[in-house]
Coordinates of C-alpha atoms and ligand atoms in Angstrom, one line a residue:
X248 CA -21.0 -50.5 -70.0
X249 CA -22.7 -47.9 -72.3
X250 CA -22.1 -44.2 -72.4
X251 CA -24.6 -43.2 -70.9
X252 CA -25.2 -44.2 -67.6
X253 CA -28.3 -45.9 -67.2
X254 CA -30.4 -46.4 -63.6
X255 CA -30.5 -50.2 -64.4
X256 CA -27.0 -50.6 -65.9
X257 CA -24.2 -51.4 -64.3
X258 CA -21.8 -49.6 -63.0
X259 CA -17.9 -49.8 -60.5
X260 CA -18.1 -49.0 -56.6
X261 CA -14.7 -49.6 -55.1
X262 CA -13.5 -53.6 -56.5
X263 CA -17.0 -54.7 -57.1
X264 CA -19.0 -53.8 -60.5
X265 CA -22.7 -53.7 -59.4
X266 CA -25.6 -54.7 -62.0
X267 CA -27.5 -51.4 -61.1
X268 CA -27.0 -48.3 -59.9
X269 CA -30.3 -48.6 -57.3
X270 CA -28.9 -48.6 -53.3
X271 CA -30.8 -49.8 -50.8
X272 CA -30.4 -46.9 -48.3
X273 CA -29.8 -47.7 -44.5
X274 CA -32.7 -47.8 -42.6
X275 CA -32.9 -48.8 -38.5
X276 CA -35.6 -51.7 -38.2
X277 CA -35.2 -52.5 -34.4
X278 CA -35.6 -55.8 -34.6
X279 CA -32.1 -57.4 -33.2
X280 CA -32.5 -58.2 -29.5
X281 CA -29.4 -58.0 -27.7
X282 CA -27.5 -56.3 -30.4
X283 CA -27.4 -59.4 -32.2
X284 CA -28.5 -59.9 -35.7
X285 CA -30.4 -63.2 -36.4
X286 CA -32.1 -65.3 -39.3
X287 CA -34.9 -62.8 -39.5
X288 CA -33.0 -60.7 -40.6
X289 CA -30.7 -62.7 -42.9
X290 CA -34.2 -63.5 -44.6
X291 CA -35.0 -59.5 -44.9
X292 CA -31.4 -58.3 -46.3
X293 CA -31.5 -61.7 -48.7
X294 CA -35.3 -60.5 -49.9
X295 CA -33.8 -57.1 -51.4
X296 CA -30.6 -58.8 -53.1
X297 CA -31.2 -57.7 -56.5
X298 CA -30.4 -54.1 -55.4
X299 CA -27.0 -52.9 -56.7
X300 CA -25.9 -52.5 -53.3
X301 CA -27.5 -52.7 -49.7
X302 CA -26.4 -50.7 -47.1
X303 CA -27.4 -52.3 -43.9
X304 CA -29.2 -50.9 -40.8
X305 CA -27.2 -48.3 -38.6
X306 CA -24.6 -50.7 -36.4
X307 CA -23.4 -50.1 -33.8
X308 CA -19.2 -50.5 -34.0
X309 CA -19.1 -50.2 -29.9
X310 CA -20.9 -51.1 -26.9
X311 CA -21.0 -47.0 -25.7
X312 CA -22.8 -46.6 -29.5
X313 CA -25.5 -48.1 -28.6
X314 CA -29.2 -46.4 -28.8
X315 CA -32.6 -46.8 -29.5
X316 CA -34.0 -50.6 -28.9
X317 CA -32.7 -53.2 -30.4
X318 CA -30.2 -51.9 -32.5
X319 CA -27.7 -54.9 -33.8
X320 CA -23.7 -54.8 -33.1
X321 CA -20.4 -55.4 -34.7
X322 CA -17.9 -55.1 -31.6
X323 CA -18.8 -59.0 -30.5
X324 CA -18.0 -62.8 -31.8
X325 CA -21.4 -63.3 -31.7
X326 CA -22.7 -60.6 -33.7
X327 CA -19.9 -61.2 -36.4
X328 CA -21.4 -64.7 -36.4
X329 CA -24.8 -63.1 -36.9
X330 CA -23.8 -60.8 -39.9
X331 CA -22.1 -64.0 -41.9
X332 CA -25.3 -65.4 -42.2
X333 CA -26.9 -62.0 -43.6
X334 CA -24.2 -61.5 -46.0
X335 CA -24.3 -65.3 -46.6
X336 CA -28.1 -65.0 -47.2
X337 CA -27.3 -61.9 -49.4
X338 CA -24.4 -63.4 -51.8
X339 CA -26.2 -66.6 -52.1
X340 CA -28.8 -64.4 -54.0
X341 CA -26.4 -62.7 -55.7
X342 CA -26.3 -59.3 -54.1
X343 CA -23.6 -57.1 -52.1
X344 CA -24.1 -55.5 -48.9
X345 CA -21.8 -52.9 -46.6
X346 CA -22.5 -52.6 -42.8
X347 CA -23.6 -48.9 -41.6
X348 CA -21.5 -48.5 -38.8
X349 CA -23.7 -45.9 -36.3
X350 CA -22.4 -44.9 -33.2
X351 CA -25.0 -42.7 -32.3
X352 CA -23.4 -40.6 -29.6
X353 CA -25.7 -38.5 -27.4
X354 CA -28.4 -39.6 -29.1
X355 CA -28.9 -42.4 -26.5
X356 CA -30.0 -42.9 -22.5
X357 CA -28.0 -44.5 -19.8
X358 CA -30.4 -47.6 -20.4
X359 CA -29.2 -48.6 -23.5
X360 CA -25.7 -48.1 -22.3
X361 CA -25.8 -50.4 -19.3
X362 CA -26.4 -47.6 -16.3
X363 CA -23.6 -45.2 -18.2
X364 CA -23.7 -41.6 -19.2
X365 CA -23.9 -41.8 -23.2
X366 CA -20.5 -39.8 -24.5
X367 CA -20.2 -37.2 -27.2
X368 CA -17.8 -34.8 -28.2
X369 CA -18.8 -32.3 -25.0
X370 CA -21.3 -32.6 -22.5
X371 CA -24.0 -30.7 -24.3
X372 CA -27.4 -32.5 -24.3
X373 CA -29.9 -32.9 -27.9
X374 CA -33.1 -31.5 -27.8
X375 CA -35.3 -34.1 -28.1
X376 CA -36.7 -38.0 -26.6
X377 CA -36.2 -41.4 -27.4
X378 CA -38.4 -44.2 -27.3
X379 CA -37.6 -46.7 -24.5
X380 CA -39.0 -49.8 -23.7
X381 CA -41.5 -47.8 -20.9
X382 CA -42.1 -45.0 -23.6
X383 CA -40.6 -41.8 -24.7
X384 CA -37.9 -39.9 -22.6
X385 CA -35.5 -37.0 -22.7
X386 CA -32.2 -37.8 -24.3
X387 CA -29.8 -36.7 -21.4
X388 CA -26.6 -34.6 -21.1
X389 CA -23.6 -36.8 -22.3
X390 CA -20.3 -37.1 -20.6
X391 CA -17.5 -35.4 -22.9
X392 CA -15.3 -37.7 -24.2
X393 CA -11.1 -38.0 -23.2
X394 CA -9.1 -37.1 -26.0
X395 CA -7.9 -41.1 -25.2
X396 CA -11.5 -42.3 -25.6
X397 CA -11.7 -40.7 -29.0
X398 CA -8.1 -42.4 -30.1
X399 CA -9.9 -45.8 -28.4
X400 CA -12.9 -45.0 -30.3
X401 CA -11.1 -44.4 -33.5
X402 CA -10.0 -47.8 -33.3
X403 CA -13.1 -49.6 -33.1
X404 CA -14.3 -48.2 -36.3
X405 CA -11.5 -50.1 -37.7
X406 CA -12.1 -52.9 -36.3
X407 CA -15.4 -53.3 -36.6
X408 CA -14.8 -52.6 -40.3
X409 CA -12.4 -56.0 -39.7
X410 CA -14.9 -57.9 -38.1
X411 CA -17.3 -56.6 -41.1
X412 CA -14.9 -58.3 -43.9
X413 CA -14.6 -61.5 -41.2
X414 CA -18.1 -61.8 -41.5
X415 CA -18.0 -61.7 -45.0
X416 CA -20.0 -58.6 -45.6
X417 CA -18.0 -56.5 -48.6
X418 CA -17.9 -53.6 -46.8
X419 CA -18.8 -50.4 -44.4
X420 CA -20.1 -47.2 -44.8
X421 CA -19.1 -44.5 -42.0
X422 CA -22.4 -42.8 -40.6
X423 CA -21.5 -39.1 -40.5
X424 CA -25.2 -38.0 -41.4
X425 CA -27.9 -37.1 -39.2
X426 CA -26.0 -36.2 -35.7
X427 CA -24.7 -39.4 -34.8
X428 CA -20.9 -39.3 -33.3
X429 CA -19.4 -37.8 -35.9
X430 CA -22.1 -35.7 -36.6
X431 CA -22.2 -34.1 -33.1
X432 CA -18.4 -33.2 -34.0
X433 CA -18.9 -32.0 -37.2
X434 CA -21.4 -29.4 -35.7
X435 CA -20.8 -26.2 -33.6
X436 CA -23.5 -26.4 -31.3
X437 CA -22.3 -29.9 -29.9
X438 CA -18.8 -29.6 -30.4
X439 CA -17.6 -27.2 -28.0
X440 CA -14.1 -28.7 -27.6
X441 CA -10.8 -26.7 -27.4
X442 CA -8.7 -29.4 -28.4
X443 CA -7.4 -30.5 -31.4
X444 CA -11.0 -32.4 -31.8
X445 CA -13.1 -29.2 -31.5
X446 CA -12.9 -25.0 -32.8
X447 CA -12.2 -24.9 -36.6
X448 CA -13.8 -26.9 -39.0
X449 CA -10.6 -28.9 -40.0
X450 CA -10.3 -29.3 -36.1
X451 CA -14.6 -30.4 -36.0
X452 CA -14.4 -32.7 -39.5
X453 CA -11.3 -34.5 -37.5
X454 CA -12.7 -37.7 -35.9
X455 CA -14.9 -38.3 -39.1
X456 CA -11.6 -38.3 -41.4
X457 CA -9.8 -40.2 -38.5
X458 CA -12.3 -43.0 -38.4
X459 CA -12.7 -43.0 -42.5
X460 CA -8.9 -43.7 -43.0
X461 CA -8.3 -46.3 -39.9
X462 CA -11.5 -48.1 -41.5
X463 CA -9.8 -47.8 -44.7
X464 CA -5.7 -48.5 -43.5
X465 CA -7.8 -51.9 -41.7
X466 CA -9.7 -53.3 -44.6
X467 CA -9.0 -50.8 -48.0
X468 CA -10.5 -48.0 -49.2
X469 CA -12.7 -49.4 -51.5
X470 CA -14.2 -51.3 -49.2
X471 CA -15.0 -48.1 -47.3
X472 CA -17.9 -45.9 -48.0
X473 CA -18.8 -42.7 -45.9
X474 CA -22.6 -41.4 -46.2
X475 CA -23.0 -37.2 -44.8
X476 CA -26.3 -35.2 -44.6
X477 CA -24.5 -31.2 -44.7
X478 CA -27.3 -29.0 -43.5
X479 CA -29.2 -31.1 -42.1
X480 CA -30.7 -30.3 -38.9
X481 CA -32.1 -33.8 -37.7
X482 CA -31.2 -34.9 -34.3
X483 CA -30.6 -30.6 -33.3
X484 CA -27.7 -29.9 -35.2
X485 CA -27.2 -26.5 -35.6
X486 CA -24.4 -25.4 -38.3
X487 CA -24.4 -21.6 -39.8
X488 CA -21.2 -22.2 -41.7
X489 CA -21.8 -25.7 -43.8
X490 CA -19.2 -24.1 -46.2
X491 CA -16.4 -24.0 -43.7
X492 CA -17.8 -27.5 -42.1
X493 CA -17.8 -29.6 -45.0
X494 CA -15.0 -28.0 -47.4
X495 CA -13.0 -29.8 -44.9
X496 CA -14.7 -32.8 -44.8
X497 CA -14.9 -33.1 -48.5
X498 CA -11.1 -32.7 -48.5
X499 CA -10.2 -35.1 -46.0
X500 CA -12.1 -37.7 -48.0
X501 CA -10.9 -37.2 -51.2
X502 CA -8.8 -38.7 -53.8
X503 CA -7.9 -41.4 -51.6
X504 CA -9.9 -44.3 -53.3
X505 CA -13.0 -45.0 -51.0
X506 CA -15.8 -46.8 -52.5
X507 CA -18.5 -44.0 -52.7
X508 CA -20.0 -40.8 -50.7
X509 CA -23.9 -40.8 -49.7
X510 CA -25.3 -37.7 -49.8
X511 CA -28.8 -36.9 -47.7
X512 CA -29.1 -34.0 -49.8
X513 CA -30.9 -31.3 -47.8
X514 CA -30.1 -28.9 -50.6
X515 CA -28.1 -26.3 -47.9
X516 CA -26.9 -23.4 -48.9
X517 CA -23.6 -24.4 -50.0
X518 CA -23.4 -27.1 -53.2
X519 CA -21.4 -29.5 -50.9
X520 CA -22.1 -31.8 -54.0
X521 CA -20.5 -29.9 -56.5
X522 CA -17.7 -29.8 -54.3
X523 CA -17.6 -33.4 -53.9
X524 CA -18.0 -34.1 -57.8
X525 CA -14.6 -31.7 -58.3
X526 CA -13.0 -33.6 -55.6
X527 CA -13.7 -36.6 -54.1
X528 CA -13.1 -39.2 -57.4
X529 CA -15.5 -41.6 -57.0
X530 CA -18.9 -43.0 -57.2
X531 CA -21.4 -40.2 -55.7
X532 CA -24.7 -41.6 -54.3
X533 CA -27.4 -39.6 -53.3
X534 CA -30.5 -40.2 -51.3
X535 CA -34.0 -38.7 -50.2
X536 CA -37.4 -38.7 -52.3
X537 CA -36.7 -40.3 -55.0
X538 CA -38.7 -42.1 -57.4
X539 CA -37.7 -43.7 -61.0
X540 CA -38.0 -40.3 -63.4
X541 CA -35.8 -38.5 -60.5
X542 CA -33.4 -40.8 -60.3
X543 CA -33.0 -41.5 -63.9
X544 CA -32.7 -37.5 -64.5
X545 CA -30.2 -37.4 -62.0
X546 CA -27.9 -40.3 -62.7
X547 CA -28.6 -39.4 -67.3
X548 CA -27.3 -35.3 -65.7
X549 CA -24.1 -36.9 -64.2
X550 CA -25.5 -35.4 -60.8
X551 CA -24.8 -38.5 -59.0
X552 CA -23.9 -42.2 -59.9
X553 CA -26.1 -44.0 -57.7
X554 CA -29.5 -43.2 -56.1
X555 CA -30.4 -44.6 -52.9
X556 CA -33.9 -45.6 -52.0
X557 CA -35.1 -45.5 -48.0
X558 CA -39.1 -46.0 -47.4
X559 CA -39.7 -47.4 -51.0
X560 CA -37.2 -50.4 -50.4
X561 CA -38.8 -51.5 -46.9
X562 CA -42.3 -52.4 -48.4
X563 CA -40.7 -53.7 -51.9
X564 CA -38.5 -56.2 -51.7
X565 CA -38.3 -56.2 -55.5
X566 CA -37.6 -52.4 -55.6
X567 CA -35.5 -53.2 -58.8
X568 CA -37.7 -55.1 -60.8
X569 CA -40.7 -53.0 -60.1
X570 CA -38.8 -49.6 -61.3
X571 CA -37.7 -51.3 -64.5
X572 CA -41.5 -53.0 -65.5
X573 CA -43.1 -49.6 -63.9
X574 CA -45.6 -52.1 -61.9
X575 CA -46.8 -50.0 -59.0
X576 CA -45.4 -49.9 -55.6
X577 CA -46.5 -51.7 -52.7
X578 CA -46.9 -48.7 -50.0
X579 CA -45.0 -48.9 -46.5
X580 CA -46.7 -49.2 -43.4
X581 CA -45.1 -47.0 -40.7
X582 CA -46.8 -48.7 -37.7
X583 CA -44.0 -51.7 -38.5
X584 CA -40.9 -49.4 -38.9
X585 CA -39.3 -50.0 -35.7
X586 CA -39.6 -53.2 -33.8
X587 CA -41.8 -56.0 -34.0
X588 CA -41.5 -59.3 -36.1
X589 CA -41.8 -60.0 -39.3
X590 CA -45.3 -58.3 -40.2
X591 CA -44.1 -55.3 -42.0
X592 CA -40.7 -56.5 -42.5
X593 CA -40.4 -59.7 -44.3
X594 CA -44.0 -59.9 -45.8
X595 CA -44.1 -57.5 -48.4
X596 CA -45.5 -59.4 -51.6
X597 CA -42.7 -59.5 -54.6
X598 CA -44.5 -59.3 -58.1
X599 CA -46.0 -62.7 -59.0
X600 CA -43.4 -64.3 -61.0
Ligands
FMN1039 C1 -37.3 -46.7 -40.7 C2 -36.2 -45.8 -41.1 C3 -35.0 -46.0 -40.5 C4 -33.8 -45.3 -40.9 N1 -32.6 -45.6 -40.3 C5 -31.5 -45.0 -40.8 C6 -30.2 -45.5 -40.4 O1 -30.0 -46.4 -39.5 N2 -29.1 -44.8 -40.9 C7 -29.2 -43.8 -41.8 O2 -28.2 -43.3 -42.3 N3 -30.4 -43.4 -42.3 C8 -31.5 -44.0 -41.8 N4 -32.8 -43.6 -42.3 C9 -32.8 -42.7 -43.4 C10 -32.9 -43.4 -44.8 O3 -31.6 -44.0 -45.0 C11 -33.2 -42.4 -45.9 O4 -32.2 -41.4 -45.9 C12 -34.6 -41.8 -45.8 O5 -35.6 -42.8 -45.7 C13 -34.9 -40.9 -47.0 O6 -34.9 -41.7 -48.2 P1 -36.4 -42.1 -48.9 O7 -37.0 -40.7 -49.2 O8 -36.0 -42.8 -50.1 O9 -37.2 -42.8 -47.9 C14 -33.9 -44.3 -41.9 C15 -35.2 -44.1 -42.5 C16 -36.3 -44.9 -42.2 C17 -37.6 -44.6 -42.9

């Protein structure tokens, strides 16, 4: 390794050393009927290899964290199954890739939760719809979850992190970004619990450190990546105080050997970053608008350690390569984001070899 870090040098996360420091950020593709993941897909994740590391589509670690259509599963045999041949299709190219685990809380309708209320921290509906198989509807008010749920819940995180390494997949990343589950407690307007799980923010950052450490206790911390968007308000989250939300969280994910933390950088208020970089002790990635000079300013500054890339890895399969020649980029079509077959998914050209 040089001195200086480089954008297309290598570089440690956790116990693997990656060839680059380019992520392929987490992006929902709909496209796993019946929660399952499938060949398709396999063939998609297997296509982007050469990243340093892929972080997979948002997954859903229970049945209740279910949402949108088509999101794929790690709570079932059969979706384990599913994910071995991804990471199969991935290591047999030579890459590395950790499963996103999503539960995605009140962001979901009772269809995609078979007839059931969707749960969250209280019962405190999002603003907002969701598109459903017969169009867009109102997200709904969710039924408050039992402080027994939550332990229950706390649990499968770990083991989905479990049936993650079964599968063969090298690792997880915890989804506390963007008002999912442990968004929704993270933030004062849809936490308004007076237990232990609710109130201050060492109270609200709770079930996001909880579920961190039982993923980590279950497969090791450097196997265990957590990815947070402070002050963001996607999703209505409404926090006035990121300071006194994320001090805690920053805290209660430190210096206890996780693979890396993913920053959405919103640039709030507060340098949550800088706070990280003093504290947390490992590999900092961060994520949103990138392109090459960016990311090469930001890595050379010691600002972060890895850059993620969303929109730009779905129509180049060869993000990698195409940064380092500077050939241009193909440009992604957002009619094919979510759902569908392969058009937009699997048939972006690679440069001609
Ligand atoms: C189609 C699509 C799906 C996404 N799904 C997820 C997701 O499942 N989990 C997540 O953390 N972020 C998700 N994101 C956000 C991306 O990870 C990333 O933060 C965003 O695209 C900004 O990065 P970019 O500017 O490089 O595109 C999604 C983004 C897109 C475009």
């Amino acid at each position: 390794m040089t001195d200086t870090p480089d954008l297309f040098g290598p570089v440690k996360l956790g116990a693997l050393t990656l060839p680059n420091r380019i992520v392929m950020a987490p992006m929902t593709r709909s496209r796993a009927p019946g929660n399952l993941p499938n060949a398709l897909m396999a063939e998609y994740y297997g296509q982007r290899a050469s990243a340093g590391l892929i972080v997979t589509e948002g997954t859903t670690p229970s049945a209740n964290g279910r949402g949108y259509i088509d999101i794929p599963g790690i709570y079932s045999e059969a979706q384990v199954e599913g994910w071995r041949a991804v990471a199969d299709a991935v290591h047999a190219k030579g890459g590395r890739i950790f499963a996103q685990l999503m539960h995605v809380g009140r962001i979901s309708l009772p269809e995609f939760q078979d007839g059931a209320e969707p749960v969250a921290p209280s019962a405190v509906a999002a603003a907002g719809q969701m598109y459903t198989p017969s169009g867009m509807k109102p997200l709904v008010t969710p039924r408050a979850l039992t402080e027994a749920e939550i332990e229950q819940l706390i649990e499968a995180y770990a083991q989905a992190a479990r049936n993650a390494v079964a599968a063969g997949l090298d690792g997880i990343e915890i989804h506390g970004a963007n008002g999912y589950l442990p968004g929704q407690f993270l933030a004062p307007n849809a936490n308004q619990r007076t237990d232990r799980w609710g109130g201050s923010g060492e109270n609200r950052a709770r079930f996001l450190v909880a579920i961190t450490d039982a993923a980590a206790k279950a497969i090791g911390a450097d196997r265990v990546g957590v990815r947070l968007s402070p002050g963001n308000p996607f999703n209505d989250i409404d926090d006035p105080d990121v300071e006194g939300t994320y001090t805690p969280v920053i805290q209660g994910i430190s210096g206890k050997g996780l693979a890396y933390v993913h920053f959405l950088d919103a640039k709030p208020a507060f340098d949550v970053i800088g706070l990280a970089r003093k504290h947390f002790g490992g590999p900092i990635i961060l994520n949103a608008g990138y392109d090459k000079a960016r990311a090469q300013a930001d890595i050379a500054s010691g600002r972060a350690d890895l850059i993620a890339f969303g929109s730009s890895y779905i129509s180049n399969p060869d993000l990698v390569e195409r940064l380092q020649q500077d050939a241009p980029l193909n440009a992604p079509d957002q009619t094919t984001f979510y759902g569908g077959d392969a058009k937009g998914y699997t048939d972006y050209p690679k440069l001609a070899a």
